């Protein structure tokens, strides 16, 4: 049995009046963001709207359209995604144990994760220098399994050890757009929460 090819997406929608065209593009953006588990880039979103249409303006209109709803459009790095507003986080946790992946980290796990975030790319040896003790492969594995860290470039020294870097999942988990949104290290040191 031959499959019939899917019709090609009509990006321009010239048969629709301009206001209906805009509304359809807006709903396409919403559908793509809703269906994606990861942030969607501007380039990917531009593939579902007319040529020359401003993805940023569509995102602004979608954000306004979602005002007062339990979820919103969020921006991380070079992409957008839909996420629940923080006011509803406790309801979600109570209903489904959402956030369990990050919340079950102990204080030392979080400290190692913070060290990786501030010093990346960093090796296990570099982490040992910071904490004064070996960082177990199990701990690194837990952070890897949660998608909070990934492998960076190999260190340019004997044995070329792996380095570790944070991931987009790290940014999402801690509600950051970029690493520049990390708390200022000097303030953390002044508060006694980090070592210089």
PDB file of C-alpha atoms in Angstrom:
ATOM      1  CA  UNK A   1       0.000   0.000   0.000  1.00  0.00           C
ATOM      2  CA  UNK A   2       1.486   3.340  -1.043  1.00  0.00           C
ATOM      3  CA  UNK A   3       1.493   6.149   1.418  1.00  0.00           C
ATOM      4  CA  UNK A   4       0.205   9.427   0.146  1.00  0.00           C
ATOM      5  CA  UNK A   5       2.739  12.172   0.748  1.00  0.00           C
ATOM      6  CA  UNK A   6       1.863  14.726   3.388  1.00  0.00           C
ATOM      7  CA  UNK A   7       0.851  18.058   1.900  1.00  0.00           C
ATOM      8  CA  UNK A   8       3.537  20.706   2.093  1.00  0.00           C
ATOM      9  CA  UNK A   9       2.969  23.336   4.774  1.00  0.00           C
ATOM     10  CA  UNK A  10       1.500  26.534   3.357  1.00  0.00           C
ATOM     11  CA  UNK A  11       3.734  29.043   5.098  1.00  0.00           C
ATOM     12  CA  UNK A  12       2.433  32.164   3.391  1.00  0.00           C
ATOM     13  CA  UNK A  13      -1.333  31.556   3.817  1.00  0.00           C
ATOM     14  CA  UNK A  14      -2.134  34.055   1.061  1.00  0.00           C
ATOM     15  CA  UNK A  15      -5.727  32.783   0.827  1.00  0.00           C
ATOM     16  CA  UNK A  16      -6.434  34.138   4.329  1.00  0.00           C
ATOM     17  CA  UNK A  17      -7.080  37.773   5.259  1.00  0.00           C
ATOM     18  CA  UNK A  18      -4.066  39.374   7.040  1.00  0.00           C
ATOM     19  CA  UNK A  19      -5.546  39.232  10.557  1.00  0.00           C
ATOM     20  CA  UNK A  20      -6.473  35.548  10.163  1.00  0.00           C
ATOM     21  CA  UNK A  21      -3.022  34.854   8.714  1.00  0.00           C
ATOM     22  CA  UNK A  22      -1.362  36.353  11.800  1.00  0.00           C
ATOM     23  CA  UNK A  23      -3.664  34.376  14.085  1.00  0.00           C
ATOM     24  CA  UNK A  24      -2.822  31.113  12.278  1.00  0.00           C
ATOM     25  CA  UNK A  25       0.933  31.816  12.504  1.00  0.00           C
ATOM     26  CA  UNK A  26       0.487  32.565  16.207  1.00  0.00           C
ATOM     27  CA  UNK A  27      -1.265  29.225  16.762  1.00  0.00           C
ATOM     28  CA  UNK A  28       1.451  27.401  14.803  1.00  0.00           C
ATOM     29  CA  UNK A  29       4.123  28.907  17.058  1.00  0.00           C
ATOM     30  CA  UNK A  30       2.077  27.899  20.096  1.00  0.00           C
ATOM     31  CA  UNK A  31       1.630  24.343  18.784  1.00  0.00           C
ATOM     32  CA  UNK A  32       5.341  23.920  18.062  1.00  0.00           C
ATOM     33  CA  UNK A  33       6.317  25.223  21.515  1.00  0.00           C
ATOM     34  CA  UNK A  34       3.681  23.047  23.180  1.00  0.00           C
ATOM     35  CA  UNK A  35       4.880  19.906  21.399  1.00  0.00           C
ATOM     36  CA  UNK A  36       8.576  20.437  22.105  1.00  0.00           C
ATOM     37  CA  UNK A  37      10.324  19.165  25.222  1.00  0.00           C
ATOM     38  CA  UNK A  38      13.267  21.493  24.600  1.00  0.00           C
ATOM     39  CA  UNK A  39      13.582  25.174  23.663  1.00  0.00           C
ATOM     40  CA  UNK A  40      12.808  25.859  19.991  1.00  0.00           C
ATOM     41  CA  UNK A  41      15.138  28.133  18.041  1.00  0.00           C
ATOM     42  CA  UNK A  42      14.096  31.184  16.066  1.00  0.00           C
ATOM     43  CA  UNK A  43      15.192  29.412  12.876  1.00  0.00           C
ATOM     44  CA  UNK A  44      12.915  26.435  13.563  1.00  0.00           C
ATOM     45  CA  UNK A  45       9.942  28.692  14.329  1.00  0.00           C
ATOM     46  CA  UNK A  46      10.577  30.724  11.167  1.00  0.00           C
ATOM     47  CA  UNK A  47       9.984  27.553   9.129  1.00  0.00           C
ATOM     48  CA  UNK A  48       6.283  27.484  10.092  1.00  0.00           C
ATOM     49  CA  UNK A  49       5.412  31.125   9.320  1.00  0.00           C
ATOM     50  CA  UNK A  50       5.534  33.315   6.240  1.00  0.00           C
ATOM     51  CA  UNK A  51       8.799  34.562   4.844  1.00  0.00           C
ATOM     52  CA  UNK A  52       9.907  37.758   6.535  1.00  0.00           C
ATOM     53  CA  UNK A  53       7.374  37.410   9.362  1.00  0.00           C
ATOM     54  CA  UNK A  54       8.815  38.462  12.734  1.00  0.00           C
ATOM     55  CA  UNK A  55       9.017  35.453  15.031  1.00  0.00           C
ATOM     56  CA  UNK A  56       9.802  37.827  17.894  1.00  0.00           C
ATOM     57  CA  UNK A  57       6.551  39.786  17.357  1.00  0.00           C
ATOM     58  CA  UNK A  58       4.594  36.534  17.203  1.00  0.00           C
ATOM     59  CA  UNK A  59       6.231  35.451  20.482  1.00  0.00           C
ATOM     60  CA  UNK A  60       5.308  38.819  22.047  1.00  0.00           C
ATOM     61  CA  UNK A  61       1.689  38.409  20.921  1.00  0.00           C
ATOM     62  CA  UNK A  62       1.601  34.823  22.164  1.00  0.00           C
ATOM     63  CA  UNK A  63       2.983  35.948  25.538  1.00  0.00           C
ATOM     64  CA  UNK A  64       0.260  38.596  25.764  1.00  0.00           C
ATOM     65  CA  UNK A  65      -2.336  36.012  24.713  1.00  0.00           C
ATOM     66  CA  UNK A  66      -1.216  33.714  27.564  1.00  0.00           C
ATOM     67  CA  UNK A  67      -1.375  36.465  30.207  1.00  0.00           C
ATOM     68  CA  UNK A  68      -3.400  35.208  33.142  1.00  0.00           C
ATOM     69  CA  UNK A  69      -2.926  31.553  32.166  1.00  0.00           C
ATOM     70  CA  UNK A  70      -1.067  28.976  34.238  1.00  0.00           C
ATOM     71  CA  UNK A  71       1.770  28.778  31.710  1.00  0.00           C
ATOM     72  CA  UNK A  72       3.881  31.248  29.771  1.00  0.00           C
ATOM     73  CA  UNK A  73       6.430  31.575  27.000  1.00  0.00           C
ATOM     74  CA  UNK A  74       9.962  31.476  28.399  1.00  0.00           C
ATOM     75  CA  UNK A  75      13.250  32.290  26.677  1.00  0.00           C
ATOM     76  CA  UNK A  76      16.435  30.297  27.234  1.00  0.00           C
ATOM     77  CA  UNK A  77      19.616  30.927  25.285  1.00  0.00           C
ATOM     78  CA  UNK A  78      18.571  31.000  21.630  1.00  0.00           C
ATOM     79  CA  UNK A  79      15.125  29.476  21.945  1.00  0.00           C
ATOM     80  CA  UNK A  80      11.667  29.582  23.483  1.00  0.00           C
ATOM     81  CA  UNK A  81       9.489  27.053  25.262  1.00  0.00           C
ATOM     82  CA  UNK A  82       6.253  26.922  27.234  1.00  0.00           C
ATOM     83  CA  UNK A  83       6.542  26.490  30.974  1.00  0.00           C
ATOM     84  CA  UNK A  84       4.267  26.584  33.966  1.00  0.00           C
ATOM     85  CA  UNK A  85       4.303  29.823  35.913  1.00  0.00           C
ATOM     86  CA  UNK A  86       6.221  29.539  39.174  1.00  0.00           C
ATOM     87  CA  UNK A  87       3.068  30.320  41.170  1.00  0.00           C
ATOM     88  CA  UNK A  88       1.854  26.802  40.285  1.00  0.00           C
ATOM     89  CA  UNK A  89       5.068  24.906  41.047  1.00  0.00           C
ATOM     90  CA  UNK A  90       3.898  23.606  44.423  1.00  0.00           C
ATOM     91  CA  UNK A  91       0.620  22.370  42.939  1.00  0.00           C
ATOM     92  CA  UNK A  92       2.514  20.448  40.271  1.00  0.00           C
ATOM     93  CA  UNK A  93       4.959  18.974  42.789  1.00  0.00           C
ATOM     94  CA  UNK A  94       2.127  17.869  45.050  1.00  0.00           C
ATOM     95  CA  UNK A  95       0.217  16.325  42.140  1.00  0.00           C
ATOM     96  CA  UNK A  96       3.033  14.525  40.352  1.00  0.00           C
ATOM     97  CA  UNK A  97       6.318  14.977  42.203  1.00  0.00           C
ATOM     98  CA  UNK A  98       7.464  17.249  39.358  1.00  0.00           C
ATOM     99  CA  UNK A  99      10.906  18.679  39.863  1.00  0.00           C
ATOM    100  CA  UNK A 100      11.993  15.507  41.694  1.00  0.00           C
ATOM    101  CA  UNK A 101      14.921  15.181  39.322  1.00  0.00           C
ATOM    102  CA  UNK A 102      16.622  18.304  40.658  1.00  0.00           C
ATOM    103  CA  UNK A 103      15.155  18.426  44.145  1.00  0.00           C
ATOM    104  CA  UNK A 104      16.640  15.113  45.251  1.00  0.00           C
ATOM    105  CA  UNK A 105      20.172  16.476  44.955  1.00  0.00           C
ATOM    106  CA  UNK A 106      21.930  16.809  48.295  1.00  0.00           C
ATOM    107  CA  UNK A 107      23.807  19.963  49.318  1.00  0.00           C
ATOM    108  CA  UNK A 108      27.195  18.612  48.192  1.00  0.00           C
ATOM    109  CA  UNK A 109      25.761  17.608  44.780  1.00  0.00           C
ATOM    110  CA  UNK A 110      24.489  21.161  44.348  1.00  0.00           C
ATOM    111  CA  UNK A 111      27.860  22.572  45.441  1.00  0.00           C
ATOM    112  CA  UNK A 112      29.661  20.447  42.819  1.00  0.00           C
ATOM    113  CA  UNK A 113      27.115  21.488  40.200  1.00  0.00           C
ATOM    114  CA  UNK A 114      27.700  25.152  41.100  1.00  0.00           C
ATOM    115  CA  UNK A 115      31.476  24.663  40.848  1.00  0.00           C
ATOM    116  CA  UNK A 116      31.035  23.176  37.378  1.00  0.00           C
ATOM    117  CA  UNK A 117      28.766  26.067  36.370  1.00  0.00           C
ATOM    118  CA  UNK A 118      31.252  28.728  37.516  1.00  0.00           C
ATOM    119  CA  UNK A 119      34.476  27.020  36.383  1.00  0.00           C
ATOM    120  CA  UNK A 120      33.469  25.159  33.217  1.00  0.00           C
ATOM    121  CA  UNK A 121      34.959  23.411  31.439  1.00  0.00           C
ATOM    122  CA  UNK A 122      36.456  21.708  34.480  1.00  0.00           C
ATOM    123  CA  UNK A 123      37.964  18.268  35.123  1.00  0.00           C
ATOM    124  CA  UNK A 124      37.476  16.040  38.191  1.00  0.00           C
ATOM    125  CA  UNK A 125      40.990  17.103  39.182  1.00  0.00           C
ATOM    126  CA  UNK A 126      39.896  20.742  39.029  1.00  0.00           C
ATOM    127  CA  UNK A 127      36.911  19.906  41.231  1.00  0.00           C
ATOM    128  CA  UNK A 128      39.269  18.148  43.663  1.00  0.00           C
ATOM    129  CA  UNK A 129      41.325  21.349  43.864  1.00  0.00           C
ATOM    130  CA  UNK A 130      38.180  23.319  44.772  1.00  0.00           C
ATOM    131  CA  UNK A 131      36.765  20.878  47.340  1.00  0.00           C
ATOM    132  CA  UNK A 132      40.005  19.390  48.695  1.00  0.00           C
ATOM    133  CA  UNK A 133      38.846  15.831  48.027  1.00  0.00           C
ATOM    134  CA  UNK A 134      38.090  13.498  45.138  1.00  0.00           C
ATOM    135  CA  UNK A 135      34.707  13.937  43.518  1.00  0.00           C
ATOM    136  CA  UNK A 136      33.231  10.496  42.976  1.00  0.00           C
ATOM    137  CA  UNK A 137      32.329   9.154  39.573  1.00  0.00           C
ATOM    138  CA  UNK A 138      28.921   8.306  41.070  1.00  0.00           C
ATOM    139  CA  UNK A 139      28.214  11.965  41.819  1.00  0.00           C
ATOM    140  CA  UNK A 140      29.292  12.993  38.321  1.00  0.00           C
ATOM    141  CA  UNK A 141      27.114  10.169  36.983  1.00  0.00           C
ATOM    142  CA  UNK A 142      24.066  11.422  38.933  1.00  0.00           C
ATOM    143  CA  UNK A 143      24.486  14.916  37.508  1.00  0.00           C
ATOM    144  CA  UNK A 144      24.959  13.421  34.027  1.00  0.00           C
ATOM    145  CA  UNK A 145      21.878  11.192  34.391  1.00  0.00           C
ATOM    146  CA  UNK A 146      19.744  14.204  35.268  1.00  0.00           C
ATOM    147  CA  UNK A 147      21.032  15.969  32.166  1.00  0.00           C
ATOM    148  CA  UNK A 148      22.438  18.827  34.260  1.00  0.00           C
ATOM    149  CA  UNK A 149      26.014  18.380  33.027  1.00  0.00           C
ATOM    150  CA  UNK A 150      27.620  17.052  29.892  1.00  0.00           C
ATOM    151  CA  UNK A 151      31.111  16.339  28.638  1.00  0.00           C
ATOM    152  CA  UNK A 152      33.128  19.336  27.553  1.00  0.00           C
ATOM    153  CA  UNK A 153      36.330  19.327  25.517  1.00  0.00           C
ATOM    154  CA  UNK A 154      39.159  17.097  26.649  1.00  0.00           C
ATOM    155  CA  UNK A 155      41.670  18.938  28.830  1.00  0.00           C
ATOM    156  CA  UNK A 156      44.922  19.717  26.976  1.00  0.00           C
ATOM    157  CA  UNK A 157      47.204  17.781  29.302  1.00  0.00           C
ATOM    158  CA  UNK A 158      48.555  14.279  29.845  1.00  0.00           C
ATOM    159  CA  UNK A 159      45.807  11.704  29.497  1.00  0.00           C
ATOM    160  CA  UNK A 160      43.443  14.306  28.029  1.00  0.00           C
ATOM    161  CA  UNK A 161      40.900  13.965  30.858  1.00  0.00           C
ATOM    162  CA  UNK A 162      37.267  14.770  30.264  1.00  0.00           C
ATOM    163  CA  UNK A 163      35.950  18.135  31.303  1.00  0.00           C
ATOM    164  CA  UNK A 164      32.416  18.849  32.425  1.00  0.00           C
ATOM    165  CA  UNK A 165      30.061  21.655  31.448  1.00  0.00           C
ATOM    166  CA  UNK A 166      26.491  22.528  32.314  1.00  0.00           C
ATOM    167  CA  UNK A 167      23.679  21.898  29.836  1.00  0.00           C
ATOM    168  CA  UNK A 168      20.503  23.574  28.644  1.00  0.00           C
ATOM    169  CA  UNK A 169      18.674  21.303  31.121  1.00  0.00           C
ATOM    170  CA  UNK A 170      20.717  22.960  33.887  1.00  0.00           C
ATOM    171  CA  UNK A 171      19.509  26.377  32.695  1.00  0.00           C
ATOM    172  CA  UNK A 172      15.909  25.159  32.601  1.00  0.00           C
ATOM    173  CA  UNK A 173      16.115  23.497  36.021  1.00  0.00           C
ATOM    174  CA  UNK A 174      17.427  26.649  37.670  1.00  0.00           C
ATOM    175  CA  UNK A 175      15.286  29.086  35.671  1.00  0.00           C
ATOM    176  CA  UNK A 176      18.222  30.785  33.932  1.00  0.00           C
ATOM    177  CA  UNK A 177      18.323  32.137  30.382  1.00  0.00           C
ATOM    178  CA  UNK A 178      22.114  32.023  30.132  1.00  0.00           C
ATOM    179  CA  UNK A 179      25.076  31.368  32.410  1.00  0.00           C
ATOM    180  CA  UNK A 180      25.430  35.138  32.786  1.00  0.00           C
ATOM    181  CA  UNK A 181      22.287  34.926  34.957  1.00  0.00           C
ATOM    182  CA  UNK A 182      24.162  32.932  37.620  1.00  0.00           C
ATOM    183  CA  UNK A 183      24.466  34.837  40.908  1.00  0.00           C
ATOM    184  CA  UNK A 184      27.567  37.009  41.126  1.00  0.00           C
ATOM    185  CA  UNK A 185      30.412  34.964  42.651  1.00  0.00           C
ATOM    186  CA  UNK A 186      31.704  37.858  44.793  1.00  0.00           C
ATOM    187  CA  UNK A 187      28.286  38.231  46.419  1.00  0.00           C
ATOM    188  CA  UNK A 188      28.174  34.484  47.099  1.00  0.00           C
ATOM    189  CA  UNK A 189      31.643  34.670  48.667  1.00  0.00           C
ATOM    190  CA  UNK A 190      30.645  37.706  50.778  1.00  0.00           C
ATOM    191  CA  UNK A 191      27.589  35.776  51.989  1.00  0.00           C
ATOM    192  CA  UNK A 192      29.824  32.805  52.908  1.00  0.00           C
ATOM    193  CA  UNK A 193      28.187  30.563  50.316  1.00  0.00           C
ATOM    194  CA  UNK A 194      31.266  30.139  48.136  1.00  0.00           C
ATOM    195  CA  UNK A 195      35.007  30.153  48.478  1.00  0.00           C
ATOM    196  CA  UNK A 196      37.221  32.524  46.531  1.00  0.00           C
TER     197      UNK A 196
END
